[in-house]
Amino acid sequence: MQPSNWVKVIANKIKRCKTDSFPGLILDLSTHKLMNLEFDNPERPECNNLLTIYQLMSGRTKEEVAQECQGMNWGVFKRILTDALIDHLHPIQVRYEEIMSDSAYLDRLLAEGATKAADIADATLNNVYQAMGFLRR
C-alpha cells in the first residue's frame, strides 16, 4: 500500500467485502426477525467474519459489539469497521512512514542484511563443496 492512499484502500476493501442478503447483522434466519447477535452462526459466515474483525480491531467484547451493532445495517456497519481498522493500523502506518523516510537507517539495515546473507551463503557453499569433494578456490 502506498502511504498516501492506505486509508482509501482499506475503505474500498471493506466496502467490497461480501455480505449476506439479509437486512441487518442480527437476524434469526428461521423467523427473519432481529435477535441477539450470534457471532458463531454457521449460516452467516460473512457476518461472523466481519463482526469478528470488528471485535478484534476495536478491542471490545462480543457482548459490547452485539450491543453496539444491534439493528445496524451493512452500510453503517462497514463504515464503523473501516474506522476501527484505520484507527488500529494508524500507529503501524506512522512507523512505516518514519522508517521509509530515514534513508541512513534503511542503508544500514540493508548492509547488515547483506552481510548476514553472505555469511550464510558462504557457509552453505562450503558445506556443498565439502559434500561433493571439491576443493575451495
Steps between C-alpha positions, in 0.01 A plus 500: 500500500628843415513726806287764333201277430492233770179639652326490160622146436366376835167677450464352151589148617246511784232653277546209257495227769247231428194509723185294507170632366323524833403849616706554811770336699286334765237290328336169585502315170199287590272792590681783317471713812772686683645305790805492724828505317643159414867521417524131431192447285622261226220618270649853487878461449539843338332666795710301747820590319439875493369511857804309626737735316319796656514343845876443470580841351286692749618303804143444614329188627243310296233630734608861447503452124156338516363795693656756265400326177149396593270584210779655292502455122805397297571846361523661844693206644758501221573870564549427871721199419706713260555763768604233753750348255648838412534592869659164580748515211587870536800448735642241261459739207669781696794274583523385138520860383769577760710205386456573131605862546828406676726403211809464723318244714380311192851495349645371827229234526559385142877481557452293816261268316742460210783411740288241680379351170857481366618322817220245475555449127874454554442236768248320279736506203781360716271216606411429136867498394587269789209265428594475133870467567599822324781719616419860572691748284 
